[in-house]
Amino acid sequence: MYRYRLMAPGPTPVPESVLTKMALPIIHHRTEAFEKIVAEVREGLKWLYQTQNEILIFAASGTGAMEGAVVNLLSKNDRALVVDGGKFGERWWKICKAYGIAHDVIKVEWGQAVDAKVIEAKLKEHDYRAVFMQASETSTGVCHPIEAVSKLTKNLPNTALVVDAITALGVINIPTDDWGIDVLITGSQKALMLPPGLAFASVSKKALALCEKSDIPKFYFDFKRELKSIQENTTAWTPAVSLIIGLQEVLRMMKSEGLEGLFKRHAIQAKATREGLKAMGLKLYAPDAPSDAVTAVYSPEGMDAGKVVKSLKNKFNMTIAGGQDQAKGKIFRIGHLGYYDPMDILNVLAAVEFALIENGHKLTPGVGIGAAMKVLMEG
Ligand SMILES: *Cc1c(COP(=O)(O)O)cnc(C)c1O
């Protein structure tokens, strides 16, 4: 009865024009026609990343590019610094651990952003080869201070800053070159409005110098080999052809909205979501440094957050996300990155109001939507 509505922080909905492009008959990848597409995508990605660096494209989920960054930048005797403030921060040290790479972890309380001063102190203690962190920690809805950290690593010639921007690129302003980010990672299924299956990593000169020295075994995720290929408008191995054709369309859409337009739309949608939820009497999980990609919010006292997620699913065929690990049952998360507009926000807030009332929370119907509308009117 109800149309399926995907309001999770990834995967996110794919625009109709992109779906139809991807449905066309497959073309061969070693052709002039496909190289032209890759050339356009290559330039489009540089525009989106705000960089002159090349961006490598892998047929993988985002984690593939994360693993790639670890095995290409580091060597066996190197030490890495990891910021862990949630499920995705955790993934950095798990990858390091899998490859036996020495690492220190800065544990950040869930719902909080890392304090750049803690990183500064750590960088004085050890000669770290890389700092691994998230721009937007999707599991907690937190935005980490990338600009402040980039100022610390920029002038260290042998310490790379590696940023997982999978729910940040195309949402908030992260100028790769201005800030001196050495590897910026993203994936297809979040702000890029595509199905899962593509992972991206930009590589700075500093990053490439580390790649030259790296002695960790690697094969598919070989940054040096992929760099050579992308400079020839191709990929080393068979690319995910249909997804790259979809990406061409996505980048055209994003370009027509413009970077400023993208950042502004996401900021307004995020603010409307936050204000709407607060007006329902709910408490934000990350009030101090909220991400504009996803909003995490506590369910009311005594109400399992899983019930809210379930009510939305059962009543409205709508998918939002629950909490993970220590936040399971306590929070639910609404995605507002990618192919959404402000009307989608009113939609999900209305559904949350229904769900809260259904589960016994007292609120005046429309109170959250009203608060969100106010934000949209001011926008
Ligand atoms: C989605 C996401 C990833 C990638 O996860 P995959 O399942 O490998 O695509 C990594 N980091 C963050 C912050 C994410 O939101």
GROMACS .gro file of C-alpha atoms and ligand atoms in nm:
model
  394
    1MET     CA    1   0.000   0.000   0.000
    2TYR     CA    2   0.256   0.257   0.110
    3ARG     CA    3   0.542   0.332  -0.131
    4TYR     CA    4   0.881   0.215  -0.003
    5ARG     CA    5   1.067   0.504   0.156
    6LEU     CA    6   1.434   0.467   0.236
    7MET     CA    7   1.544   0.719   0.501
    8ALA     CA    8   1.851   0.537   0.635
    9PRO     CA    9   2.200   0.689   0.635
   10GLY     CA   10   2.298   0.452   0.353
   11PRO     CA   11   2.216   0.302   0.121
   12THR     CA   12   2.015   0.603   0.009
   13PRO     CA   13   1.759   0.638  -0.274
   14VAL     CA   14   1.882   0.647  -0.633
   15PRO     CA   15   1.735   0.917  -0.863
   16GLU     CA   16   1.512   0.790  -1.147
   17SER     CA   17   1.735   0.941  -1.418
   18VAL     CA   18   2.032   0.752  -1.274
   19LEU     CA   19   1.840   0.424  -1.256
   20THR     CA   20   1.739   0.446  -1.621
   21LYS     CA   21   2.098   0.522  -1.730
   22MET     CA   22   2.224   0.219  -1.539
   23ALA     CA   23   1.958  -0.003  -1.698
   24LEU     CA   24   2.098   0.046  -2.051
   25PRO     CA   25   2.276  -0.249  -2.215
   26ILE     CA   26   2.627  -0.301  -2.082
   27ILE     CA   27   2.915  -0.167  -2.288
   28HIS     CA   28   3.271  -0.297  -2.298
   29HIS     CA   29   3.513  -0.116  -2.071
   30ARG     CA   30   3.817  -0.122  -2.301
   31THR     CA   31   3.661   0.115  -2.552
   32GLU     CA   32   3.692   0.479  -2.642
   33ALA     CA   33   3.330   0.533  -2.542
   34PHE     CA   34   3.388   0.409  -2.189
   35GLU     CA   35   3.719   0.593  -2.153
   36LYS     CA   36   3.533   0.913  -2.234
   37ILE     CA   37   3.290   0.839  -1.952
   38VAL     CA   38   3.577   0.771  -1.711
   39ALA     CA   39   3.746   1.096  -1.819
   40GLU     CA   40   3.430   1.292  -1.735
   41VAL     CA   41   3.384   1.109  -1.405
   42ARG     CA   42   3.751   1.167  -1.318
   43GLU     CA   43   3.711   1.543  -1.364
   44GLY     CA   44   3.375   1.545  -1.186
   45LEU     CA   45   3.518   1.370  -0.883
   46LYS     CA   46   3.804   1.621  -0.865
   47TRP     CA   47   3.544   1.896  -0.864
   48LEU     CA   48   3.346   1.729  -0.586
   49TYR     CA   49   3.661   1.658  -0.382
   50GLN     CA   50   3.796   2.011  -0.447
   51THR     CA   51   4.132   1.863  -0.543
   52GLN     CA   52   4.394   1.841  -0.814
   53ASN     CA   53   4.488   1.495  -0.687
   54GLU     CA   54   4.374   1.186  -0.870
   55ILE     CA   55   4.087   0.983  -0.726
   56LEU     CA   56   4.110   0.606  -0.751
   57ILE     CA   57   3.795   0.404  -0.819
   58PHE     CA   58   3.744   0.051  -0.687
   59ALA     CA   59   3.464  -0.202  -0.732
   60ALA     CA   60   3.405  -0.250  -0.360
   61SER     CA   61   3.201  -0.124  -0.070
   62GLY     CA   62   3.353   0.175   0.111
   63THR     CA   63   3.550  -0.050   0.343
   64GLY     CA   64   3.757  -0.162   0.043
   65ALA     CA   65   3.904   0.186   0.005
   66MET     CA   66   3.963   0.202   0.382
   67GLU     CA   67   4.157  -0.123   0.369
   68GLY     CA   68   4.338   0.006   0.061
   69ALA     CA   69   4.452   0.319   0.245
   70VAL     CA   70   4.594   0.111   0.530
   71VAL     CA   71   4.788  -0.136   0.313
   72ASN     CA   72   4.919   0.123   0.067
   73LEU     CA   73   5.032   0.400   0.299
   74LEU     CA   74   5.180   0.198   0.580
   75SER     CA   75   5.476  -0.034   0.610
   76LYS     CA   76   5.520  -0.326   0.848
   77ASN     CA   77   5.718  -0.126   1.104
   78ASP     CA   78   5.498   0.183   1.097
   79ARG     CA   79   5.265   0.303   1.367
   80ALA     CA   80   4.916   0.443   1.303
   81LEU     CA   81   4.688   0.667   1.506
   82VAL     CA   82   4.318   0.588   1.498
   83VAL     CA   83   4.024   0.797   1.616
   84ASP     CA   84   3.750   0.562   1.736
   85GLY     CA   85   3.423   0.730   1.824
   86GLY     CA   86   3.185   0.471   1.683
   87LYS     CA   87   3.138   0.167   1.462
   88PHE     CA   88   3.329   0.317   1.170
   89GLY     CA   89   3.617   0.450   1.378
   90GLU     CA   90   3.644   0.099   1.518
   91ARG     CA   91   3.679  -0.033   1.164
   92TRP     CA   92   4.010   0.155   1.119
   93TRP     CA   93   4.187  -0.025   1.401
   94LYS     CA   94   4.029  -0.357   1.307
   95ILE     CA   95   4.188  -0.325   0.963
   96CYS     CA   96   4.523  -0.229   1.121
   97LYS     CA   97   4.493  -0.526   1.353
   98ALA     CA   98   4.415  -0.765   1.067
   99TYR     CA   99   4.743  -0.665   0.901
  100GLY     CA  100   4.942  -0.668   1.224
  101ILE     CA  101   5.012  -0.295   1.210
  102ALA     CA  102   5.102  -0.123   1.536
  103HIS     CA  103   4.843   0.140   1.624
  104ASP     CA  104   4.721   0.361   1.905
  105VAL     CA  105   4.352   0.429   1.946
  106ILE     CA  106   4.199   0.753   2.068
  107LYS     CA  107   3.872   0.640   2.219
  108VAL     CA  108   3.600   0.900   2.194
  109GLU     CA  109   3.275   0.873   2.385
  110TRP     CA  110   2.991   0.788   2.149
  111GLY     CA  111   2.796   1.101   2.056
  112GLN     CA  112   3.102   1.323   2.105
  113ALA     CA  113   3.354   1.462   1.857
  114VAL     CA  114   3.725   1.406   1.906
  115ASP     CA  115   3.921   1.693   2.063
  116ALA     CA  116   4.195   1.794   1.817
  117LYS     CA  117   4.419   1.875   2.114
  118VAL     CA  118   4.426   1.506   2.207
  119ILE     CA  119   4.550   1.426   1.858
  120GLU     CA  120   4.804   1.706   1.881
  121ALA     CA  121   4.945   1.560   2.202
  122LYS     CA  122   4.963   1.210   2.051
  123LEU     CA  123   5.144   1.338   1.743
  124LYS     CA  124   5.413   1.482   1.971
  125GLU     CA  125   5.458   1.147   2.146
  126HIS     CA  126   5.511   0.928   1.840
  127ASP     CA  127   5.613   0.944   1.477
  128TYR     CA  128   5.287   0.817   1.334
  129ARG     CA  129   5.280   0.734   0.965
  130ALA     CA  130   4.908   0.803   0.937
  131VAL     CA  131   4.608   0.937   1.125
  132PHE     CA  132   4.285   0.755   1.043
  133MET     CA  133   3.950   0.911   1.124
  134GLN     CA  134   3.594   0.981   1.006
  135ALA     CA  135   3.460   1.317   0.893
  136SER     CA  136   3.108   1.207   0.980
  137GLU     CA  137   3.073   0.908   1.214
  138THR     CA  138   2.752   0.754   1.081
  139SER     CA  139   2.688   0.530   1.381
  140THR     CA  140   2.661   0.826   1.620
  141GLY     CA  141   2.570   1.117   1.393
  142VAL     CA  142   2.883   1.310   1.491
  143CYS     CA  143   3.099   1.541   1.282
  144HIS     CA  144   3.471   1.527   1.372
  145PRO     CA  145   3.689   1.843   1.340
  146ILE     CA  146   3.878   1.753   1.020
  147GLU     CA  147   4.000   2.106   0.950
  148ALA     CA  148   4.161   2.136   1.293
  149VAL     CA  149   4.331   1.796   1.258
  150SER     CA  150   4.449   1.877   0.906
  151LYS     CA  151   4.637   2.176   1.045
  152LEU     CA  152   4.832   1.937   1.267
  153THR     CA  153   4.926   1.688   0.996
  154LYS     CA  154   4.975   1.926   0.705
  155ASN     CA  155   5.329   2.021   0.804
  156LEU     CA  156   5.441   1.674   0.912
  157PRO     CA  157   5.615   1.541   0.598
  158ASN     CA  158   5.577   1.172   0.687
  159THR     CA  159   5.236   1.165   0.853
  160ALA     CA  160   4.934   1.127   0.629
  161LEU     CA  161   4.582   1.230   0.720
  162VAL     CA  162   4.335   0.969   0.598
  163VAL     CA  163   3.971   1.072   0.621
  164ASP     CA  164   3.673   0.844   0.578
  165ALA     CA  165   3.426   1.094   0.431
  166ILE     CA  166   3.175   0.834   0.319
  167THR     CA  167   2.885   1.026   0.473
  168ALA     CA  168   3.050   1.369   0.447
  169LEU     CA  169   3.166   1.428   0.092
  170GLY     CA  170   2.889   1.608  -0.097
  171VAL     CA  171   2.719   1.695   0.234
  172ILE     CA  172   2.954   1.933   0.413
  173ASN     CA  173   3.245   2.139   0.287
  174ILE     CA  174   3.568   1.934   0.292
  175PRO     CA  175   3.815   2.103   0.058
  176THR     CA  176   4.072   1.826   0.011
  177ASP     CA  177   4.355   2.042  -0.118
  178ASP     CA  178   4.299   2.355   0.093
  179TRP     CA  179   4.308   2.147   0.408
  180GLY     CA  180   4.581   1.913   0.285
  181ILE     CA  181   4.395   1.585   0.328
  182ASP     CA  182   4.616   1.306   0.197
  183VAL     CA  183   4.357   1.037   0.135
  184LEU     CA  184   3.986   1.115   0.126
  185ILE     CA  185   3.758   0.816   0.099
  186THR     CA  186   3.400   0.789  -0.010
  187GLY     CA  187   3.156   0.525  -0.131
  188SER     CA  188   2.875   0.516  -0.383
  189GLN     CA  189   2.574   0.441  -0.162
  190LYS     CA  190   2.556   0.752   0.056
  191ALA     CA  191   2.567   1.112  -0.068
  192LEU     CA  192   2.656   0.990  -0.417
  193MET     CA  193   2.301   0.856  -0.460
  194LEU     CA  194   2.411   0.529  -0.623
  195PRO     CA  195   2.367   0.164  -0.532
  196PRO     CA  196   2.647   0.017  -0.318
  197GLY     CA  197   2.954  -0.107  -0.507
  198LEU     CA  198   3.201   0.175  -0.570
  199ALA     CA  199   3.474   0.296  -0.334
  200PHE     CA  200   3.693   0.601  -0.395
  201ALA     CA  201   4.022   0.727  -0.255
  202SER     CA  202   4.207   1.047  -0.342
  203VAL     CA  203   4.586   1.038  -0.315
  204SER     CA  204   4.809   1.337  -0.236
  205LYS     CA  205   5.181   1.364  -0.315
  206LYS     CA  206   5.257   1.283   0.048
  207ALA     CA  207   5.035   0.976   0.028
  208LEU     CA  208   5.205   0.862  -0.292
  209ALA     CA  209   5.548   0.897  -0.136
  210LEU     CA  210   5.432   0.665   0.142
  211CYS     CA  211   5.287   0.424  -0.117
  212GLU     CA  212   5.633   0.407  -0.279
  213LYS     CA  213   5.785   0.286   0.048
  214SER     CA  214   5.505   0.055   0.159
  215ASP     CA  215   5.607  -0.311   0.206
  216ILE     CA  216   5.269  -0.456   0.301
  217PRO     CA  217   5.138  -0.719   0.056
  218LYS     CA  218   4.852  -0.601  -0.165
  219PHE     CA  219   4.704  -0.690  -0.498
  220TYR     CA  220   4.355  -0.566  -0.589
  221PHE     CA  221   4.378  -0.251  -0.377
  222ASP     CA  222   4.710  -0.140  -0.524
  223PHE     CA  223   4.703   0.243  -0.527
  224LYS     CA  224   5.011   0.280  -0.750
  225ARG     CA  225   4.869   0.055  -1.019
  226GLU     CA  226   4.528   0.223  -1.007
  227LEU     CA  227   4.687   0.567  -1.024
  228LYS     CA  228   4.860   0.473  -1.350
  229SER     CA  229   4.529   0.343  -1.489
  230ILE     CA  230   4.314   0.640  -1.391
  231GLN     CA  231   4.566   0.874  -1.553
  232GLU     CA  232   4.484   0.685  -1.874
  233ASN     CA  233   4.108   0.716  -1.806
  234THR     CA  234   4.066   0.352  -1.721
  235THR     CA  235   4.090   0.112  -1.427
  236ALA     CA  236   4.337  -0.172  -1.379
  237TRP     CA  237   4.067  -0.440  -1.363
  238THR     CA  238   3.711  -0.462  -1.493
  239PRO     CA  239   3.527  -0.167  -1.341
  240ALA     CA  240   3.167  -0.170  -1.219
  241VAL     CA  241   3.063  -0.032  -1.559
  242SER     CA  242   2.696   0.037  -1.484
  243LEU     CA  243   2.774   0.212  -1.157
  244ILE     CA  244   3.030   0.435  -1.325
  245ILE     CA  245   2.773   0.524  -1.590
  246GLY     CA  246   2.535   0.607  -1.305
  247LEU     CA  247   2.808   0.815  -1.143
  248GLN     CA  248   2.846   1.020  -1.460
  249GLU     CA  249   2.479   1.116  -1.432
  250VAL     CA  250   2.502   1.178  -1.055
  251LEU     CA  251   2.799   1.411  -1.095
  252ARG     CA  252   2.612   1.607  -1.361
  253MET     CA  253   2.320   1.645  -1.119
  254MET     CA  254   2.550   1.752  -0.837
  255LYS     CA  255   2.728   2.001  -1.061
  256SER     CA  256   2.401   2.161  -1.160
  257GLU     CA  257   2.313   2.205  -0.792
  258GLY     CA  258   2.664   2.335  -0.720
  259LEU     CA  259   2.879   2.272  -0.412
  260GLU     CA  260   2.725   2.562  -0.221
  261GLY     CA  261   2.378   2.438  -0.309
  262LEU     CA  262   2.458   2.086  -0.193
  263PHE     CA  263   2.599   2.201   0.140
  264LYS     CA  264   2.312   2.441   0.199
  265ARG     CA  265   2.041   2.186   0.121
  266HIS     CA  266   2.195   1.928   0.351
  267ALA     CA  267   2.243   2.184   0.628
  268ILE     CA  268   1.878   2.289   0.611
  269GLN     CA  269   1.747   1.933   0.596
  270ALA     CA  270   1.962   1.837   0.894
  271LYS     CA  271   1.856   2.140   1.097
  272ALA     CA  272   1.489   2.081   1.019
  273THR     CA  273   1.525   1.719   1.130
  274ARG     CA  274   1.695   1.814   1.455
  275GLU     CA  275   1.450   2.091   1.540
  276GLY     CA  276   1.157   1.865   1.455
  277LEU     CA  277   1.277   1.586   1.682
  278LYS     CA  278   1.355   1.827   1.967
  279ALA     CA  279   1.006   1.975   1.942
  280MET     CA  280   0.868   1.622   1.993
  281GLY     CA  281   1.047   1.622   2.328
  282LEU     CA  282   1.334   1.400   2.216
  283LYS     CA  283   1.701   1.439   2.304
  284LEU     CA  284   1.970   1.444   2.035
  285TYR     CA  285   2.249   1.188   2.070
  286ALA     CA  286   2.514   1.427   1.932
  287PRO     CA  287   2.395   1.776   2.024
  288ASP     CA  288   2.740   1.941   2.025
  289ALA     CA  289   2.877   1.835   1.686
  290PRO     CA  290   2.589   1.699   1.481
  291SER     CA  291   2.650   1.561   1.133
  292ASP     CA  292   2.446   1.708   0.849
  293ALA     CA  293   2.427   1.360   0.695
  294VAL     CA  294   2.244   1.172   0.968
  295THR     CA  295   2.062   1.260   1.287
  296ALA     CA  296   2.084   1.026   1.583
  297VAL     CA  297   1.827   1.076   1.857
  298TYR     CA  298   1.734   0.904   2.182
  299SER     CA  299   1.395   0.743   2.195
  300PRO     CA  300   1.180   0.859   2.490
  301GLU     CA  301   1.263   0.721   2.837
  302GLY     CA  302   1.154   0.361   2.863
  303MET     CA  303   1.077   0.317   2.493
  304ASP     CA  304   1.295   0.074   2.300
  305ALA     CA  305   1.420   0.265   1.994
  306GLY     CA  306   1.379  -0.055   1.796
  307LYS     CA  307   1.003  -0.012   1.840
  308VAL     CA  308   1.011   0.322   1.659
  309VAL     CA  309   1.209   0.170   1.373
  310LYS     CA  310   0.963  -0.120   1.357
  311SER     CA  311   0.654   0.103   1.365
  312LEU     CA  312   0.784   0.302   1.070
  313LYS     CA  313   0.854  -0.017   0.880
  314ASN     CA  314   0.520  -0.182   0.957
  315LYS     CA  315   0.292   0.118   0.931
  316PHE     CA  316   0.454   0.323   0.653
  317ASN     CA  317   0.695   0.089   0.471
  318MET     CA  318   0.967   0.335   0.569
  319THR     CA  319   1.323   0.241   0.663
  320ILE     CA  320   1.524   0.435   0.919
  321ALA     CA  321   1.815   0.292   1.120
  322GLY     CA  322   1.840   0.186   1.482
  323GLY     CA  323   2.144   0.215   1.705
  324GLN     CA  324   2.436  -0.026   1.699
  325ASP     CA  325   2.622  -0.193   1.986
  326GLN     CA  326   2.607   0.026   2.300
  327ALA     CA  327   2.347   0.253   2.134
  328LYS     CA  328   2.119  -0.036   2.035
  329GLY     CA  329   1.767   0.012   2.165
  330LYS     CA  330   1.853   0.363   2.284
  331ILE     CA  331   1.868   0.563   1.963
  332PHE     CA  332   1.730   0.569   1.613
  333ARG     CA  333   1.894   0.739   1.317
  334ILE     CA  334   1.742   0.929   1.025
  335GLY     CA  335   1.946   0.972   0.709
  336HIS     CA  336   1.912   1.299   0.516
  337LEU     CA  337   2.202   1.278   0.272
  338GLY     CA  338   2.183   1.238  -0.101
  339TYR     CA  339   1.861   1.228  -0.300
  340TYR     CA  340   1.629   1.394  -0.051
  341ASP     CA  341   1.451   1.723  -0.046
  342PRO     CA  342   1.294   1.914   0.243
  343MET     CA  343   0.953   1.752   0.182
  344ASP     CA  344   1.108   1.413   0.260
  345ILE     CA  345   1.206   1.550   0.598
  346LEU     CA  346   0.846   1.648   0.678
  347ASN     CA  347   0.746   1.300   0.570
  348VAL     CA  348   0.980   1.114   0.802
  349LEU     CA  349   0.905   1.348   1.092
  350ALA     CA  350   0.533   1.285   1.049
  351ALA     CA  351   0.597   0.911   1.051
  352VAL     CA  352   0.809   0.942   1.367
  353GLU     CA  353   0.529   1.136   1.537
  354PHE     CA  354   0.286   0.856   1.451
  355ALA     CA  355   0.530   0.594   1.578
  356LEU     CA  356   0.596   0.776   1.905
  357ILE     CA  357   0.225   0.821   1.975
  358GLU     CA  358   0.158   0.458   1.885
  359ASN     CA  359   0.419   0.351   2.138
  360GLY     CA  360   0.282   0.568   2.418
  361HIS     CA  361   0.479   0.894   2.398
  362LYS     CA  362   0.266   1.199   2.464
  363LEU     CA  363   0.289   1.471   2.202
  364THR     CA  364   0.064   1.705   2.009
  365PRO     CA  365   0.042   1.579   1.650
  366GLY     CA  366   0.223   1.817   1.416
  367VAL     CA  367   0.452   1.970   1.676
  368GLY     CA  368   0.767   1.831   1.517
  369ILE     CA  369   0.657   1.906   1.163
  370GLY     CA  370   0.574   2.260   1.266
  371ALA     CA  371   0.921   2.316   1.407
  372ALA     CA  372   1.078   2.170   1.092
  373MET     CA  373   0.861   2.388   0.868
  374LYS     CA  374   0.982   2.694   1.053
  375VAL     CA  375   1.342   2.600   0.972
  376LEU     CA  376   1.251   2.542   0.608
  377MET     CA  377   1.073   2.878   0.583
  378GLU     CA  378   1.375   3.057   0.724
  379GLY     CA  379   1.608   2.858   0.492
  380LIG     C1  380   2.883   0.344   0.508
  380LIG     C2  381   3.009   0.381   0.570
  380LIG     C3  382   3.129   0.313   0.544
  380LIG     C4  383   3.142   0.201   0.446
  380LIG     O1  384   3.077   0.089   0.475
  380LIG     P1  385   3.059  -0.020   0.361
  380LIG     O2  386   2.957  -0.108   0.419
  380LIG     O3  387   3.190  -0.086   0.345
  380LIG     O4  388   3.020   0.052   0.238
  380LIG     C5  389   3.245   0.356   0.605
  380LIG     N1  390   3.245   0.463   0.685
  380LIG     C6  391   3.134   0.533   0.712
  380LIG     C7  392   3.143   0.652   0.801
  380LIG     C8  393   3.013   0.494   0.655
  380LIG     O5  394   2.901   0.564   0.681
   0.00000   0.00000   0.00000
